[in-house]
Short mmCIF file of C-alpha atoms in Angstrom, two decimals:
data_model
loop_
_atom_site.label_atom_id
_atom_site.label_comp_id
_atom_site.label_asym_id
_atom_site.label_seq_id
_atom_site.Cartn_x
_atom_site.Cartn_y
_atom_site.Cartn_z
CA UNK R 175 0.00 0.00 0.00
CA UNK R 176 1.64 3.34 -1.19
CA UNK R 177 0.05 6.45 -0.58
CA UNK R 178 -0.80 8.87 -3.78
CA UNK R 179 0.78 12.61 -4.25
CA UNK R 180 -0.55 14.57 -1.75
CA UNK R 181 -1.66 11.81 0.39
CA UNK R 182 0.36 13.23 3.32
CA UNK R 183 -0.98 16.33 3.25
CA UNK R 184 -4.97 15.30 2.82
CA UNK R 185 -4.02 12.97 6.48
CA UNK R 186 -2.69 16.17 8.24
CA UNK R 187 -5.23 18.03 7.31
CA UNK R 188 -7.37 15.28 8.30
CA UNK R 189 -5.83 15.36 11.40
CA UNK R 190 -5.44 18.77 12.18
CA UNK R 191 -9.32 19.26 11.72
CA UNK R 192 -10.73 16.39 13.59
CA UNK R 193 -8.28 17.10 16.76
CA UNK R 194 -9.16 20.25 16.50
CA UNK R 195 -13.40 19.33 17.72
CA UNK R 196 -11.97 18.50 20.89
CA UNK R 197 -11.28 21.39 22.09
CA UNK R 198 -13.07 24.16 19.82
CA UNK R 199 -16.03 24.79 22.33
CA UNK R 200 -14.22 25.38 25.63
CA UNK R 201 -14.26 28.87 24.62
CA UNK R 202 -17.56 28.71 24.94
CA UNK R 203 -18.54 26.66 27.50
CA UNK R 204 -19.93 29.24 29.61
CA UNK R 205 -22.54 30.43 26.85
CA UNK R 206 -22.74 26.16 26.41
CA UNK R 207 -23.49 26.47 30.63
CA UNK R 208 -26.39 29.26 30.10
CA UNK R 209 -28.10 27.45 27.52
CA UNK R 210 -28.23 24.19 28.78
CA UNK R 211 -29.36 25.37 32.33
CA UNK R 212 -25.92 23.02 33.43
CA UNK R 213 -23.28 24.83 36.00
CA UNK R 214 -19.90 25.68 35.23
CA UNK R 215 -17.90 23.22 36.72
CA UNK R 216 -20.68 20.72 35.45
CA UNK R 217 -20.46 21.28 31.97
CA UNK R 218 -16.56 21.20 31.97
CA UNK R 219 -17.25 17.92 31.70
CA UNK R 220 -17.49 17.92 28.42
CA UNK R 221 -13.55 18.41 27.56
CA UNK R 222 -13.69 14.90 29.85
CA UNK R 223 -16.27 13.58 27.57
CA UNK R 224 -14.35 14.36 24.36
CA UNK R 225 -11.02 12.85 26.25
CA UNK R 226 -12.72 9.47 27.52
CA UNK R 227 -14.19 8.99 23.53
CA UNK R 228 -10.37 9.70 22.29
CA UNK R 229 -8.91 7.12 24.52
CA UNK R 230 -11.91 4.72 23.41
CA UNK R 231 -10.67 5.24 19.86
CA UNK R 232 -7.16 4.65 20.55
CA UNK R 233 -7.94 1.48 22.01
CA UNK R 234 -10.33 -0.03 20.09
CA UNK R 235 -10.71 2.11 16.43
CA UNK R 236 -6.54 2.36 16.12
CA UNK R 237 -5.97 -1.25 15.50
CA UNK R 238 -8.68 -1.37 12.53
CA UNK R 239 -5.32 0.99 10.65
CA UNK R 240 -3.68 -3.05 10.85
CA UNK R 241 -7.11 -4.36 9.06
CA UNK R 242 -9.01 -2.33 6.68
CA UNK R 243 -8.63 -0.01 3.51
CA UNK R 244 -7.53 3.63 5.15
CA UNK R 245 -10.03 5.01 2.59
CA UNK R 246 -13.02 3.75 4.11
CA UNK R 247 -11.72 3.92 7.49
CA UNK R 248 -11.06 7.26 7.47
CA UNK R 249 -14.18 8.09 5.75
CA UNK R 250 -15.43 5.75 8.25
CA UNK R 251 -14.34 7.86 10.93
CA UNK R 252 -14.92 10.96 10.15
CA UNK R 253 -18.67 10.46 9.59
CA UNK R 254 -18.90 9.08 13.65
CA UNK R 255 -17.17 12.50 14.20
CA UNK R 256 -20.00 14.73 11.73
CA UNK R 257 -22.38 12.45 13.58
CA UNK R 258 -20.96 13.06 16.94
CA UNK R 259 -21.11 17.35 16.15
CA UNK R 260 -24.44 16.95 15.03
CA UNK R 261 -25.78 15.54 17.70
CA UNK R 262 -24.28 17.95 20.04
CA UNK R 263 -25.29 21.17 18.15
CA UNK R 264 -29.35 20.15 19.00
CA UNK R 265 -28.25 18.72 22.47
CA UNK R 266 -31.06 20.28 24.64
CA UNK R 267 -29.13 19.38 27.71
CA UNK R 268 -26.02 18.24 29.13
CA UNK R 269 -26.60 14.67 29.24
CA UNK R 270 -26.75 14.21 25.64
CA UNK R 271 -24.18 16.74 24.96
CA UNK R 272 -21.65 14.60 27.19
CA UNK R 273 -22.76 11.71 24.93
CA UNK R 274 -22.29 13.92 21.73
CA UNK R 275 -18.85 14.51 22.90
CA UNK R 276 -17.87 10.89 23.54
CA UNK R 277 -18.04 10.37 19.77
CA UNK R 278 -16.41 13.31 19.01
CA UNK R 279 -13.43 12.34 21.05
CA UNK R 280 -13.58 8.77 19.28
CA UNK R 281 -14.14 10.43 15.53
CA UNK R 282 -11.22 12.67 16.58
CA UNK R 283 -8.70 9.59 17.76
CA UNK R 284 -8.73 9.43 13.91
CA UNK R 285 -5.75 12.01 14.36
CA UNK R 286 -3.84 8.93 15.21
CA UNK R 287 -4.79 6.59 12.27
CA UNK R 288 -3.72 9.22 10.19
CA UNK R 289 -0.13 8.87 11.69
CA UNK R 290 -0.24 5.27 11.51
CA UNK R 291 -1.57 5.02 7.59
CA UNK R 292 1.13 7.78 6.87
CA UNK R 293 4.13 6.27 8.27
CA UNK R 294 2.63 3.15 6.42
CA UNK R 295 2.18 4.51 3.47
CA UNK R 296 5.42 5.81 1.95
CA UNK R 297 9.05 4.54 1.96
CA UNK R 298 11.28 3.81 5.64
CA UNK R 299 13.20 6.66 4.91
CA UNK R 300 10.42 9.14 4.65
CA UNK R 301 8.56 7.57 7.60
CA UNK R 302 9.72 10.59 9.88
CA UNK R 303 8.80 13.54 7.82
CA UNK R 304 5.32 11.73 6.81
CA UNK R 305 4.83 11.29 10.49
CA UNK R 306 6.14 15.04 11.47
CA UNK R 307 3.85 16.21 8.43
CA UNK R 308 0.81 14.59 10.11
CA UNK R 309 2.11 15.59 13.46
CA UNK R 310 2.59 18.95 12.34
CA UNK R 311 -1.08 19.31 11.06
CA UNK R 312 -2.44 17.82 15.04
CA UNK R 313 -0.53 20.87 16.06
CA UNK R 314 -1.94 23.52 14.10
CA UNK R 315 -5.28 22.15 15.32
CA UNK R 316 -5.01 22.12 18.90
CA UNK R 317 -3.20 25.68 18.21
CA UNK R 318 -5.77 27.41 16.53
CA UNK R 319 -8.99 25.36 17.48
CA UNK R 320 -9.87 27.63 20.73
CA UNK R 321 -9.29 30.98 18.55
CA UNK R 322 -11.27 29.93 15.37
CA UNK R 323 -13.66 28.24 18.02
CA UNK R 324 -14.35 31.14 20.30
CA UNK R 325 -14.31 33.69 16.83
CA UNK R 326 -16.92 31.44 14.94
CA UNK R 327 -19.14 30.91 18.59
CA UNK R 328 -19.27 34.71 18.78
CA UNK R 329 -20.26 35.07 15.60
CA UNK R 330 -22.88 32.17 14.76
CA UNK R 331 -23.23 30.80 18.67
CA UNK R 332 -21.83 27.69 19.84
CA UNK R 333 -24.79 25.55 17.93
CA UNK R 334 -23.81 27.41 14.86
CA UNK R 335 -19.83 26.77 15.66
CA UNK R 336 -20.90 23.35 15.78
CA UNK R 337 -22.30 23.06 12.27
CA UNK R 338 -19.51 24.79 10.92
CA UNK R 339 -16.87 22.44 12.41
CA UNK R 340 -19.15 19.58 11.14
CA UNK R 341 -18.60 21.03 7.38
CA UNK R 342 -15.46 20.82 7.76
CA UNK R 343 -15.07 17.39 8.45
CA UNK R 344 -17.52 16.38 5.80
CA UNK R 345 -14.72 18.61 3.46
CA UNK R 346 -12.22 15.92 4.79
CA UNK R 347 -13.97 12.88 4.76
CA UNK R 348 -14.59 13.40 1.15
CA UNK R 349 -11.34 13.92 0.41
CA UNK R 350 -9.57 11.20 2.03
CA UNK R 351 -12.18 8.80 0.30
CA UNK R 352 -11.11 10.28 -3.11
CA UNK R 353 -7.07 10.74 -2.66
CA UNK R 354 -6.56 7.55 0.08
CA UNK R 355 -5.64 3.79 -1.06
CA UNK R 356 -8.56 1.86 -1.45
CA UNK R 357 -6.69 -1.21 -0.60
CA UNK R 358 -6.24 -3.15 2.75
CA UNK R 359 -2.71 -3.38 4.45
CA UNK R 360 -0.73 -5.59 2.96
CA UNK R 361 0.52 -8.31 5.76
CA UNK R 362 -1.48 -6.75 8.37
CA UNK R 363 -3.08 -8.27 11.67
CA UNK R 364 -3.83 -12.22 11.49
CA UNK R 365 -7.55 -13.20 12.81
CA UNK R 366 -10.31 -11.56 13.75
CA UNK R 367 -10.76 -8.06 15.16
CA UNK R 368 -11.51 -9.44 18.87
CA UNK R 369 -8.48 -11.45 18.40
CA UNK R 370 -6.63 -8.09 17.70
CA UNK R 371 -7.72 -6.34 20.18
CA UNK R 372 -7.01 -9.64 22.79
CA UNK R 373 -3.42 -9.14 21.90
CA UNK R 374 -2.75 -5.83 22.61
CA UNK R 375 -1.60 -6.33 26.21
CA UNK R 376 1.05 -8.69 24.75
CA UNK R 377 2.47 -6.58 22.41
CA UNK R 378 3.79 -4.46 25.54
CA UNK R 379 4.88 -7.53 27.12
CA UNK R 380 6.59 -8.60 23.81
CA UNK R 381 8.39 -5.56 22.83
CA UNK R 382 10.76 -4.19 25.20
CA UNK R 383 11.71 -1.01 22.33
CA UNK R 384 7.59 -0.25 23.15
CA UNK R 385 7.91 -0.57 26.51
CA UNK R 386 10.56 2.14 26.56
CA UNK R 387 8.27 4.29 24.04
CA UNK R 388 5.55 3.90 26.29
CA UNK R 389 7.56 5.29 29.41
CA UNK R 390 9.28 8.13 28.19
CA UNK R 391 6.70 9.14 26.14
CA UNK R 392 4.19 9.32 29.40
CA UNK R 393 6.71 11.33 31.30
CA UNK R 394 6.87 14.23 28.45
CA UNK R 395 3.30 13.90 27.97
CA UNK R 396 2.50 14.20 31.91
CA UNK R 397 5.06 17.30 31.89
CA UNK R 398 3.30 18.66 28.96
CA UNK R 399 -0.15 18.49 30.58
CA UNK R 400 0.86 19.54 34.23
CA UNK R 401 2.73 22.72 32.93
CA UNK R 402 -0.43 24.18 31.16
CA UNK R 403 -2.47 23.64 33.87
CA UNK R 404 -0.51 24.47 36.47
CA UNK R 405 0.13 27.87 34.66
CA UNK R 406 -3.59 28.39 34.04
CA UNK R 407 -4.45 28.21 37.53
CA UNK R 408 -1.97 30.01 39.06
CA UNK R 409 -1.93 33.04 36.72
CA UNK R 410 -5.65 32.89 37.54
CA UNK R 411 -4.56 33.71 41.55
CA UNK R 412 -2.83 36.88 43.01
CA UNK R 413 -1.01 38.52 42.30
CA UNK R 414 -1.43 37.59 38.87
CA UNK R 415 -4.66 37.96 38.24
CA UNK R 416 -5.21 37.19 34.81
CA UNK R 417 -8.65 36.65 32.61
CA UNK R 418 -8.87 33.80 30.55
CA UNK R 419 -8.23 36.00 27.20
CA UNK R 420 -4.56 37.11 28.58
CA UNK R 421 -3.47 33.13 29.95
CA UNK R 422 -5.26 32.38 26.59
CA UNK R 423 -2.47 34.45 24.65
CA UNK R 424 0.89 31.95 26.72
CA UNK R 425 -0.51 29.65 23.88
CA UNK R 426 0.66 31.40 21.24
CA UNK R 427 4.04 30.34 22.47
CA UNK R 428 3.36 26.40 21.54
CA UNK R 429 3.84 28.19 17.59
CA UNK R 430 7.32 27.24 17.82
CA UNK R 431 6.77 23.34 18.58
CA UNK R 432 4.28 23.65 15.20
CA UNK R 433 7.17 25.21 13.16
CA UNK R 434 9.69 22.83 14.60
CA UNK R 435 8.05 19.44 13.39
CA UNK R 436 9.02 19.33 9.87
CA UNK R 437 12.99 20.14 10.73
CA UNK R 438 12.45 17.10 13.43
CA UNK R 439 10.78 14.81 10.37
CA UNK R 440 13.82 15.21 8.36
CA UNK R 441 16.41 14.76 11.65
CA UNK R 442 14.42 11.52 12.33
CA UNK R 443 14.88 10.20 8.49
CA UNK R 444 18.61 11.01 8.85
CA UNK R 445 19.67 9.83 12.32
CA UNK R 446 18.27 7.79 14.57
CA UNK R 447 14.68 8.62 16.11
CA UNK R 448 16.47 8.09 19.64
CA UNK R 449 18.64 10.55 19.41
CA UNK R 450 15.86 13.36 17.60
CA UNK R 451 14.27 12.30 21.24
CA UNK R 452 17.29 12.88 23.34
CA UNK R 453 18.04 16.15 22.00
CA UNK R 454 14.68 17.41 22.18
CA UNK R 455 14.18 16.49 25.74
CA UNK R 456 17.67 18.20 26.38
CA UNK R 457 15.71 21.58 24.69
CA UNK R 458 12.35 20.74 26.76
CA UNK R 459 14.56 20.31 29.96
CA UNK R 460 15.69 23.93 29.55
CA UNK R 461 12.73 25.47 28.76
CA UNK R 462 11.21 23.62 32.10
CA UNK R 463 14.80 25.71 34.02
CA UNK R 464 13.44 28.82 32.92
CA UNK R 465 9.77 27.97 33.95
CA UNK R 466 11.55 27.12 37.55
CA UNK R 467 12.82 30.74 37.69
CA UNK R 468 8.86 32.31 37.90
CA UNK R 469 6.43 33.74 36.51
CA UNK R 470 7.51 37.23 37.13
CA UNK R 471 8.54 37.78 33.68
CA UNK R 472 6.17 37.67 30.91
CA UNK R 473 9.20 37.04 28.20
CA UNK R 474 11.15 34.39 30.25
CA UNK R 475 8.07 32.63 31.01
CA UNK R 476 6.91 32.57 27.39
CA UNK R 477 10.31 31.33 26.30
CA UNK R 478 10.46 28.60 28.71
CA UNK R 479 6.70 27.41 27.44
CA UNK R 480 7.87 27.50 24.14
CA UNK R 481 10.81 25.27 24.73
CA UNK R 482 8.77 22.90 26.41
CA UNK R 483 6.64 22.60 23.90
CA UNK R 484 9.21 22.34 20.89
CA UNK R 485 11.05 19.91 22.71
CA UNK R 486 7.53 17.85 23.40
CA UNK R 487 6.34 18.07 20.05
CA UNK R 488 8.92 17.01 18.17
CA UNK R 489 9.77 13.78 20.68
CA UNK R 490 6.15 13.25 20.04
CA UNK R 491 6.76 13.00 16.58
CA UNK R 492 10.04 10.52 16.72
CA UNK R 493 8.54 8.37 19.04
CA UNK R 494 5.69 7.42 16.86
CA UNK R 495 7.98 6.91 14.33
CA UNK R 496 9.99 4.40 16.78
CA UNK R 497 6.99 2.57 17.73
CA UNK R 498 5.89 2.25 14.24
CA UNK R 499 9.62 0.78 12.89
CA UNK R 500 9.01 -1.73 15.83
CA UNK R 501 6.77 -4.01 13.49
CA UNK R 502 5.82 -2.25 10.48
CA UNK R 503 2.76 -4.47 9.90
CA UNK R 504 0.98 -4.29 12.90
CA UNK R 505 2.12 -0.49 13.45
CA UNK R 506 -1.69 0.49 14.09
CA UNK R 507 -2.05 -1.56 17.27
CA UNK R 508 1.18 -0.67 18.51
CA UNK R 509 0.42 2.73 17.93
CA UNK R 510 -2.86 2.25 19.92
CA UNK R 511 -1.27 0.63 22.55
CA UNK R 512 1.31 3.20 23.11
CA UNK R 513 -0.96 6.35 22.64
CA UNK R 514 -3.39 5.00 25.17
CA UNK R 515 -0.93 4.92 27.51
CA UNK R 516 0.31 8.34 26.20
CA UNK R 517 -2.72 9.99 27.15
CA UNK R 518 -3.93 8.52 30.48
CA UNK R 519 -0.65 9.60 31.64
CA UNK R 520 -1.47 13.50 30.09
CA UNK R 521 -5.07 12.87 31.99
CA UNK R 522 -2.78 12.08 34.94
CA UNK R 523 -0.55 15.33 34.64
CA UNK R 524 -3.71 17.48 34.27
CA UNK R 525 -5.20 15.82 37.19
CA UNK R 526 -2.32 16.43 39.77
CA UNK R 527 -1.42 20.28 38.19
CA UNK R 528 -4.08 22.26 40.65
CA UNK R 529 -3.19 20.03 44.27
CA UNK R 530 0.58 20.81 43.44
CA UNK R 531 -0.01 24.59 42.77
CA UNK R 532 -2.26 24.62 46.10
CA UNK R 533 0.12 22.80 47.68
CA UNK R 534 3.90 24.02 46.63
CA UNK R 535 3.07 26.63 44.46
CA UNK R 536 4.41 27.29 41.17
CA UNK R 537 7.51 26.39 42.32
CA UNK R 538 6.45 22.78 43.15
CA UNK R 539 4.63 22.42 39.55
CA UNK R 540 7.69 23.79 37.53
CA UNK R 541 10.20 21.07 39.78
CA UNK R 542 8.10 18.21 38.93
CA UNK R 543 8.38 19.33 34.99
CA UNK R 544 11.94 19.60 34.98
CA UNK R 545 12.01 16.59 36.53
CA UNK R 546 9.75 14.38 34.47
CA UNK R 547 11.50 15.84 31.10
CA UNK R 548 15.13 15.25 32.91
CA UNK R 549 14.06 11.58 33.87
CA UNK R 550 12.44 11.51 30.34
CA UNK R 551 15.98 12.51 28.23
CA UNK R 552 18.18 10.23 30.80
CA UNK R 553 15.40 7.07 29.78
CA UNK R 554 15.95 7.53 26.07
CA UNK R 555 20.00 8.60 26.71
CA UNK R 556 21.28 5.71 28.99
CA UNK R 557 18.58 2.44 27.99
CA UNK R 558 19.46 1.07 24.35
CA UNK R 559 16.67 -1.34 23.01
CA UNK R 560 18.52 -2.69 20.48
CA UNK R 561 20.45 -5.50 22.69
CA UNK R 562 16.92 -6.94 23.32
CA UNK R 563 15.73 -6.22 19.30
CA UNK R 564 18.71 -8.24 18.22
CA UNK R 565 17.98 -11.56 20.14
CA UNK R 566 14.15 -11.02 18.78
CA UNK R 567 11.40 -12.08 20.55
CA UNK R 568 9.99 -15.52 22.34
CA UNK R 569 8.84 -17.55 19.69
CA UNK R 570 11.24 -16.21 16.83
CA UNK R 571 9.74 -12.84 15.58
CA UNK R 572 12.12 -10.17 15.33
CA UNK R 573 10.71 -7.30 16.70
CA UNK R 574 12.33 -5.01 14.04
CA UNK R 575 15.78 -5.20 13.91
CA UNK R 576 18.19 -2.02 13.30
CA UNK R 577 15.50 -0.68 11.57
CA UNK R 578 13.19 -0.03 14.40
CA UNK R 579 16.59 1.64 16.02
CA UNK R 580 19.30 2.79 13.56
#
């Protein structure tokens, strides 16, 4: 299965628009709150909503990438996502809109299978910058989704936001059923799809250069997650003070982890995806020592967030491509596997960002960062999978050779 010119970019901006649903209405979540007769804190439980139904796709949509034709499981995909925005634009209240959200969080996971079908779908040594290319259009969704979310819910009201998101992803769907292979993996998962899913748990057993994904990956992701949240609440106290539009504005800083994917793509197709992820945890690491100095400083602080995010976005990137040179023909339950993992441990992050700040302070938050990316950069630096990938696995699979480490 080869992907078509301009298959690449028709999965990014696949991508970038269906990540971008899951977090398009928070801007308005308080005009979501007044029409739905729902409290505040009650009806942020719809960013939870659209998180549980992303995790739900990694786990049990992502392994399909191993088993059917990407066109019609894209297409596939996206129309659970239209359905999903649908249903939440006539949502009268907030138990069906938590409902509407779950399948927009699964529709969206198909950010993921567009990773997967890219590094599939062209040759080893473009596997990076397909990846970072797909990466790189995630990015720009998560970046602009609150902006062009709040903008369009001012203008046509969060129902009418809704329906114009939903366009959108019709846009894609029909164009990844006209410009995506039609054709099924070739060599892909053996058996049927409960059988696929059954195995998951011993592909992590299996593959010690996934295992190693898995963990640094979670402690990058969980430093990613605390950091924003843990900046969001405590510019939010004194002596800060800040409204949501001015902490909304530190975001603009992540624009420098967007532009830095597609230089990471081509480092990973040259050297080894290991060391693209040592060296941007090394960058991360020192954006994380400026966050530790305060927040005192507007400029310092934005640096240091922009670091971090650099550095996490393009380790994002290599990793995937690691955990997809692993086993090439079952890359899309790997992949689940791994991103499953990947974001519980964000969830986690985001979870423990407001006791640290109450308890330590900013201080306290901005440690534990710099920690987890240190710890993160000395797993990658000091562990080498390869001794284990040489000897293969039990039962005489290799589980990729040098070419799932060069």
């Amino acid at each position: 299965m080869r992907l078509p010119r301009g298959g690449v970019v028709v999965l990014s901006c696949t991508a970038g628009v269906a990540l971008s649903n899951n977090y398009a209405i928070q801007p308005a979540l308080g005009d979501v709150a007044r029409d739905t007769g729902s409290s505040a804190a009650a009806v942020g439980l719809v960013t939870t909503a659209a998180l549980a139904g992303c995790i739900a796709g990694f786990a049990f949509l992502l392994p399909l990438a191993d088993r059917a034709a990407p066109r019609r499981l894209v297409a596939g995909q996206l129309t659970l996502l239209t359905a999903g925005l649908l249903l939440a634009s006539r949502a009268p209240g907030l138990g069906l809109l938590l409902l509407a959200y779950v399948m927009v969080g699964a529709g969206a996971s198909v950010s993921a299978m567009a990773s997967t079908i890219a590094g599939r779908g062209v040759p080893g040594e473009r596997r990076g910058a397909a990846v970072a290319g797909v990466a790189a259009g995630m990015s720009a969704g998560i970046l602009l989704s609150r902006l062009v979310g709040g903008a369009l819910a001012d203008a046509l009201g969060w129902r009418g936001m809704l329906l114009a998101f939903a366009g959108l992803v019709v846009v894609c769907g029909a164009a990844a059923w006209t410009r995506l292979p039609g054709e099924r993996p070739e060599g892909g998962a053996d058996g049927g799809y409960l059988g696929t899913l059954a195995a998951l748990p011993g592909l992590l057993r299996r593959h010690r250069a996934l295992r190693l994904a898995v963990f640094s990956g979670s402690l990058w992701y969980l430093a990613f997650s605390l950091v924003w949240v843990a900046l969001t609440v405590r510019l939010a106290q004194p002596p800060y003070g800040l409204d949501a539009a001015a902490i909304g504005l530190y975001s603009l800083a992540g624009a420098l982890g967007f532009a830095a994917l597609p230089v990471a793509g081509r480092l990973g197709d040259r050297y080894s995806p290991r060391a693209v992820i040592a060296g941007s945890m090394a960058v991360a690491a020192a954006g994380a020592a400026l966050l530790c100095t305060g927040l005192a400083r507007p400029v310092v602080t934005a640096a240091g967030l922009a670091l971090v995010d650099a550095g996490c976005f393009t380790a994002q990137a290599a990793n995937q491509t690691r955990v997809m040179s692993i086993d090439p023909r079952h890359s899309g339950s790997l992949s689940g596997v791994y991103l499953l993992l990947y974001f519980l441990s964000g969830a986690l992050g985001a979870g423990v960002a407001a006791p640290l700040v109450s308890w330590g302070g900013w201080t306290a938050a901005s440690g534990a960062v710099c920690a987890a990316l240190v710890a993160a950069g000395v797993t990658v630096g000091t562990i080498n999978p390869r001794r284990r990938l040489r000897r293969g696995v039990r039962g005489g699979a290799p589980c990729g050779g040098a070419q799932a480490e060069r």
